[in-house]
Amino acid sequence: MHDLLLRNVRPMAGQSCDILIRHGKIAGLGSYRPEDGMAVEDANGAIVVPGLIDAHTHLDKTTWGMPWHVNDRPAILRGRIDFERENRQEIGINAHRQSMRHAIGLAANGASHIRSHVDIDTRHGLSLVEGVWKTRDALKDIIDIEIVAFPQSGVMVMPGTVELLDEALAQGCEVLGGIDPCGIDRDPKGQLDILFTLAVRHGVPIDIHLHEAADLGAFTMELIFERIRANGMEGKVAISHAFALGMNDYVRVGKLIEEIARLDVAILTTGAPSVNVPSIMRLKEAEVRVGGGCDGIRDTWGPWGQPDMLDRAKVIGMKNGLRTDQELAHVLHVVSKGGADVMRIDGYGLDVGCNADFTLLTGETLAHAVVDTAPRPLVVKNGRVIARQGKAIVEMP
Amino acid sequence: MHDLLLRNVRPMAGQSCDILIRHGKIAGLGSYRPEDGMAVEDANGAIVVPGLIDAHTHLDKTTWGMPWHVNDRPAILRGRIDFERENRQEIGINAHRQSMRHAIGLAANGASHIRSHVDIDTRHGLSLVEGVWKTRDALKDIIDIEIVAFPQSGVMVMPGTVELLDEALAQGCEVLGGIDPCGIDRDPKGQLDILFTLAVRHGVPIDIHLHEAADLGAFTMELIFERIRANGMEGKVAISHAFALGMNDYVRVGKLIEEIARLDVAILTTGAPSVNVPSIMRLKEAEVRVGGGCDGIRDTWGPWGQPDMLDRAKVIGMKNGLRTDQELAHVLHVVSKGGADVMRIDGYGLDVGCNADFTLLTGETLAHAVVDTAPRPLVVKNGRVIARQGKAIVEMP
């Protein structure tokens, strides 16, 4: 935990001031003189925002920094899952090394926290989670990593997975994941009953991948709602992707969103460009907690993406058809405060007493900062500079 | 027109070789020794592809390099048009200066040719076209610019525009533009009859903006097809955006595409992220000429975009849900050879005798080059190096 005087910054693109940091927390915003021996940085009037939040990614999957992975396979979800599970070791996707690269990239681009789903299956047991835990420890002063125990290959269709999820939660995974109870698992009641039982037993929240679109996804959402009520898990469930909310049925989507708001379900979006996605503006009107994520980047699933939440903000903003400054500021909210609200991060923000986790942004306004492509001038974690001009103080392995 | 020996390049990511350039044309691919006094560049095994083509943009509109333009206006097409027309001078969007910035940015990122729509309306007459002409002259050794006389504010709804278009074509605009004959002009027969009359009179091709979606856009397309046949303009008409081809009616879209192929109509896509767009893979199967474009970048219409056709390739590829190496290579085709086919550029390619217009790309394969974000190492126009590491040899004004 560090002391730092950051001079001449504009919090949320407002008036310029200095930020005084003591023991890794914001001690004051105003005008300060440097004290003897205190680290000082001049931001030259740059915008400062709290650390960006990647609230939905897969640190264990990327081929970032590895030789190019040729993808000549059909775009079938089940096929992608099985190919990855059976070939990731041979391809050389070491979960520790690759999660280091991915997480360091995110930190260098201004992120302070990551929620990462990590695959758990009967072929790998908990070994991939262990690889990412190693990364979490190695980077504990650089970026915070929360791990979702994620049954990528399914729960009911892969006997033995439930026991592994149970073990992962016992060992400290903070969140329980799930995936397409209909589409992948072929048994929605089976998967969801087990997920809620495990979550209640371990006292952890749930974050479920729901690619299921339109009526199928809406059906699964209704099953999730029923179990939230039955288990008193209001405020403790997140739905990732939630493509069903992108369907072209204004009234039905409205009813789903009403229930989402009522049960305080969080939504995670990646702005998936080629499918129908939830409208972040409609979710904002309903006061639903919404975070953003890079999802997988350059992995066996697909070639796109980079470890950069501002790049992801662009994808989400363009997909949502947003154009005004106010709308762009909301996109920035989704990839920062929105994600923090989903992850329930304590001490997040730029107020006195908050954690000194933030990033400088280039640009005149928040909207300008979202579309600008320049590297982040400075990233601070726990009051310490951890990246300059897009380059972290630790090297990628 | 210049001589150059480019050593150690991989044409289209294939085997490494040298490219010998004489008088601005490719004289040979093979293994060459430098001659006395000849410029030599070593590409270190980088991929080389022909110059990228921005076949749909608006050089006269961008605020690139200007103070941030705050957008607090509703997202209504007609409103955007009127706001821009009435305020562009006051905002300081000088068509010459701004088109210089935009075009130099494209060149620095590997583009060799631009097709730019330039606004013509009764408020500005031909002054915006004149500004871009000045840019074309100033950059004639850097990048080729083709100008579409574009009635942004409408034709029938703005009396006096027809005469201006007529004058613009007489003065040398290479292509005649048009816009939403129903949506904007409220008189599809009126606008289309006049466009085809003007095009035939001046012997120029047509490139019409068609944002009209679904049934409305399909109706307008049918009117266009009728006039292509009646005027013998097969192979001389392009439809930009063509959102109607993105509608969810497989059979009807198939019939439209059949007619598009039969009449050799070209399609220009920008991969517009928030609306339904034509499938570039379906158009490829039908052997339709398809090019790509950045469209407007950071203008009064919207904040997104940058002068970079590889960035646009990403937008188009992600929007189309493409993932395999073969698909990504096709996206690269759309923003290069595809655009050249739409613009009917002579001597385009990497064969002996072709213009020495090309860019180096980073990455191991063509697919890798599409997703990589590094600056282009070297850009060559007419056999001369015009940019290195993303920086052009001419400064932006």
Short mmCIF file of N, CA and C in Angstrom, two decimals, chain A residues 67-71 73 80 273-274 298 301 303-304 306 314-315 317-319 321-325 328 364-365 367-368 370-373, chain B residues 67-71 73 80 273-274 298 301 303-304 306 314-315 317-319 321-325 328 364-365 367-368 370-373:
data_model
loop_
_atom_site.label_atom_id
_atom_site.label_comp_id
_atom_site.label_asym_id
_atom_site.label_seq_id
_atom_site.Cartn_x
_atom_site.Cartn_y
_atom_site.Cartn_z
N PRO A 67 2.34 -18.55 -31.02
CA PRO A 67 2.23 -18.60 -32.48
C PRO A 67 0.76 -18.55 -32.90
N TRP A 68 0.52 -18.04 -34.09
CA TRP A 68 -0.85 -17.91 -34.58
C TRP A 68 -1.55 -19.26 -34.62
N HIS A 69 -2.75 -19.32 -34.08
CA HIS A 69 -3.54 -20.55 -34.08
C HIS A 69 -4.48 -20.54 -35.28
N VAL A 70 -4.27 -21.44 -36.20
CA VAL A 70 -5.12 -21.50 -37.39
C VAL A 70 -6.46 -22.12 -37.02
N ASN A 71 -7.53 -21.44 -37.40
CA ASN A 71 -8.88 -21.94 -37.12
C ASN A 71 -9.54 -22.28 -38.45
N ARG A 73 -12.22 -24.58 -38.40
CA ARG A 73 -13.29 -25.43 -37.92
C ARG A 73 -14.65 -24.73 -38.03
N ARG A 80 -16.76 -26.19 -30.67
CA ARG A 80 -15.69 -25.33 -30.14
C ARG A 80 -15.28 -25.78 -28.74
N PRO A 273 -20.73 -8.77 -31.53
CA PRO A 273 -21.11 -8.01 -32.73
C PRO A 273 -22.05 -8.72 -33.70
N SER A 274 -22.04 -10.04 -33.74
CA SER A 274 -22.77 -10.72 -34.81
C SER A 274 -24.11 -11.30 -34.39
N ARG A 298 -8.56 -13.88 -28.78
CA ARG A 298 -7.65 -14.65 -29.63
C ARG A 298 -7.42 -16.06 -29.06
N TRP A 301 -11.61 -20.37 -29.85
CA TRP A 301 -12.98 -20.05 -30.24
C TRP A 301 -13.02 -19.06 -31.39
N PRO A 303 -10.71 -15.39 -33.34
CA PRO A 303 -9.46 -14.63 -33.42
C PRO A 303 -9.53 -13.21 -32.86
N TRP A 304 -10.72 -12.72 -32.55
CA TRP A 304 -10.89 -11.30 -32.27
C TRP A 304 -10.51 -10.93 -30.85
N GLN A 306 -8.77 -8.05 -27.81
CA GLN A 306 -7.48 -7.72 -27.23
C GLN A 306 -7.72 -7.42 -25.76
N LYS A 314 -15.63 0.32 -27.05
CA LYS A 314 -15.96 0.69 -28.43
C LYS A 314 -16.89 -0.35 -29.05
N VAL A 315 -16.54 -1.63 -28.86
CA VAL A 315 -17.36 -2.70 -29.44
C VAL A 315 -18.79 -2.63 -28.88
N GLY A 317 -20.30 -0.03 -27.46
CA GLY A 317 -20.96 1.22 -27.85
C GLY A 317 -21.43 1.20 -29.29
N MET A 318 -20.58 0.70 -30.19
CA MET A 318 -20.97 0.66 -31.60
C MET A 318 -22.11 -0.32 -31.80
N LYS A 319 -22.01 -1.47 -31.15
CA LYS A 319 -23.07 -2.48 -31.28
C LYS A 319 -24.41 -1.92 -30.80
N GLY A 321 -25.34 1.08 -31.00
CA GLY A 321 -25.77 2.22 -31.81
C GLY A 321 -25.69 3.54 -31.06
N LEU A 322 -24.76 3.66 -30.14
CA LEU A 322 -24.68 4.87 -29.32
C LEU A 322 -23.81 5.92 -30.01
N ARG A 323 -24.18 7.19 -29.84
CA ARG A 323 -23.48 8.25 -30.55
C ARG A 323 -23.26 9.51 -29.72
N THR A 324 -24.19 9.81 -28.82
CA THR A 324 -24.05 11.08 -28.09
C THR A 324 -23.01 10.96 -26.98
N ASP A 325 -22.55 12.13 -26.52
CA ASP A 325 -21.56 12.15 -25.45
C ASP A 325 -22.09 11.46 -24.19
N LEU A 328 -21.97 7.75 -24.67
CA LEU A 328 -20.60 7.22 -24.60
C LEU A 328 -20.10 7.21 -23.15
N GLU A 364 -10.41 14.92 -24.38
CA GLU A 364 -10.91 16.13 -23.72
C GLU A 364 -12.09 15.83 -22.80
N THR A 365 -12.93 14.88 -23.22
CA THR A 365 -14.15 14.55 -22.48
C THR A 365 -14.21 13.04 -22.29
N ALA A 367 -16.47 11.06 -23.43
CA ALA A 367 -16.82 10.47 -24.73
C ALA A 367 -15.59 10.39 -25.62
N HIS A 368 -14.82 11.46 -25.64
CA HIS A 368 -13.60 11.49 -26.44
C HIS A 368 -12.64 10.39 -25.97
N VAL A 370 -13.38 7.56 -24.75
CA VAL A 370 -13.84 6.24 -25.18
C VAL A 370 -13.40 5.94 -26.61
N VAL A 371 -13.44 6.95 -27.48
CA VAL A 371 -13.10 6.68 -28.88
C VAL A 371 -11.62 6.87 -29.18
N ASP A 372 -10.90 7.50 -28.29
CA ASP A 372 -9.47 7.70 -28.53
C ASP A 372 -8.75 6.36 -28.43
N THR A 373 -7.70 6.21 -29.21
CA THR A 373 -7.03 4.91 -29.22
C THR A 373 -5.63 4.96 -28.62
N PRO B 67 -10.86 20.10 -32.16
CA PRO B 67 -11.38 19.93 -30.80
C PRO B 67 -12.55 18.96 -30.80
N TRP B 68 -12.76 18.30 -29.68
CA TRP B 68 -13.83 17.31 -29.58
C TRP B 68 -15.18 17.96 -29.86
N HIS B 69 -15.96 17.33 -30.72
CA HIS B 69 -17.30 17.83 -31.05
C HIS B 69 -18.34 17.13 -30.17
N VAL B 70 -18.96 17.87 -29.31
CA VAL B 70 -19.98 17.31 -28.42
C VAL B 70 -21.25 17.02 -29.21
N ASN B 71 -21.75 15.81 -29.08
CA ASN B 71 -22.98 15.41 -29.77
C ASN B 71 -24.05 15.15 -28.72
N ARG B 73 -27.43 15.37 -29.72
CA ARG B 73 -28.62 15.45 -30.57
C ARG B 73 -29.24 14.06 -30.76
N ARG B 80 -29.64 14.63 -38.52
CA ARG B 80 -28.17 14.65 -38.66
C ARG B 80 -27.75 15.40 -39.91
N PRO B 273 -22.30 -1.62 -37.14
CA PRO B 273 -22.46 -2.57 -36.04
C PRO B 273 -23.87 -2.67 -35.44
N SER B 274 -24.67 -1.61 -35.52
CA SER B 274 -25.93 -1.62 -34.76
C SER B 274 -27.15 -1.93 -35.61
N ARG B 298 -15.55 10.03 -36.89
CA ARG B 298 -15.56 11.11 -35.90
C ARG B 298 -16.08 12.42 -36.51
N TRP B 301 -22.04 13.23 -37.31
CA TRP B 301 -22.98 12.10 -37.30
C TRP B 301 -22.74 11.18 -36.12
N PRO B 303 -19.32 9.48 -33.28
CA PRO B 303 -17.96 9.63 -32.78
C PRO B 303 -17.00 8.52 -33.19
N TRP B 304 -17.51 7.44 -33.77
CA TRP B 304 -16.69 6.24 -33.95
C TRP B 304 -15.79 6.32 -35.16
N GLN B 306 -11.90 5.37 -37.31
CA GLN B 306 -10.58 5.95 -37.47
C GLN B 306 -10.17 5.72 -38.92
N LYS B 314 -11.75 -5.30 -39.14
CA LYS B 314 -12.17 -5.92 -37.88
C LYS B 314 -13.66 -5.72 -37.65
N VAL B 315 -14.12 -4.49 -37.85
CA VAL B 315 -15.54 -4.19 -37.63
C VAL B 315 -16.40 -5.05 -38.55
N GLY B 317 -15.57 -7.89 -40.09
CA GLY B 317 -15.41 -9.30 -39.77
C GLY B 317 -16.18 -9.72 -38.53
N MET B 318 -16.09 -8.90 -37.48
CA MET B 318 -16.80 -9.23 -36.24
C MET B 318 -18.31 -9.17 -36.46
N LYS B 319 -18.75 -8.13 -37.18
CA LYS B 319 -20.19 -7.99 -37.45
C LYS B 319 -20.72 -9.19 -38.22
N GLY B 321 -19.66 -12.14 -38.00
CA GLY B 321 -19.51 -13.38 -37.23
C GLY B 321 -18.45 -14.31 -37.79
N LEU B 322 -17.41 -13.76 -38.41
CA LEU B 322 -16.39 -14.59 -39.05
C LEU B 322 -15.30 -14.95 -38.05
N ARG B 323 -14.77 -16.16 -38.18
CA ARG B 323 -13.79 -16.66 -37.21
C ARG B 323 -12.64 -17.43 -37.83
N THR B 324 -12.90 -18.15 -38.91
CA THR B 324 -11.83 -19.00 -39.44
C THR B 324 -10.82 -18.17 -40.23
N ASP B 325 -9.63 -18.75 -40.42
CA ASP B 325 -8.58 -18.07 -41.18
C ASP B 325 -9.04 -17.74 -42.60
N LEU B 328 -11.34 -14.78 -42.47
CA LEU B 328 -10.62 -13.53 -42.21
C LEU B 328 -9.84 -13.07 -43.44
N GLU B 364 1.70 -13.46 -38.84
CA GLU B 364 2.24 -14.65 -39.49
C GLU B 364 1.44 -15.03 -40.74
N THR B 365 0.12 -14.83 -40.64
CA THR B 365 -0.78 -15.23 -41.73
C THR B 365 -1.68 -14.05 -42.07
N ALA B 367 -4.89 -13.97 -41.80
CA ALA B 367 -5.86 -13.84 -40.71
C ALA B 367 -5.23 -13.12 -39.52
N HIS B 368 -4.04 -13.50 -39.19
CA HIS B 368 -3.32 -12.86 -38.08
C HIS B 368 -3.14 -11.37 -38.37
N VAL B 370 -5.05 -9.46 -40.01
CA VAL B 370 -6.32 -8.73 -39.85
C VAL B 370 -6.58 -8.37 -38.39
N VAL B 371 -6.23 -9.28 -37.48
CA VAL B 371 -6.54 -9.00 -36.07
C VAL B 371 -5.40 -8.28 -35.35
N ASP B 372 -4.22 -8.26 -35.95
CA ASP B 372 -3.11 -7.58 -35.29
C ASP B 372 -3.35 -6.07 -35.33
N THR B 373 -2.87 -5.39 -34.31
CA THR B 373 -3.17 -3.95 -34.22
C THR B 373 -1.92 -3.09 -34.41
#
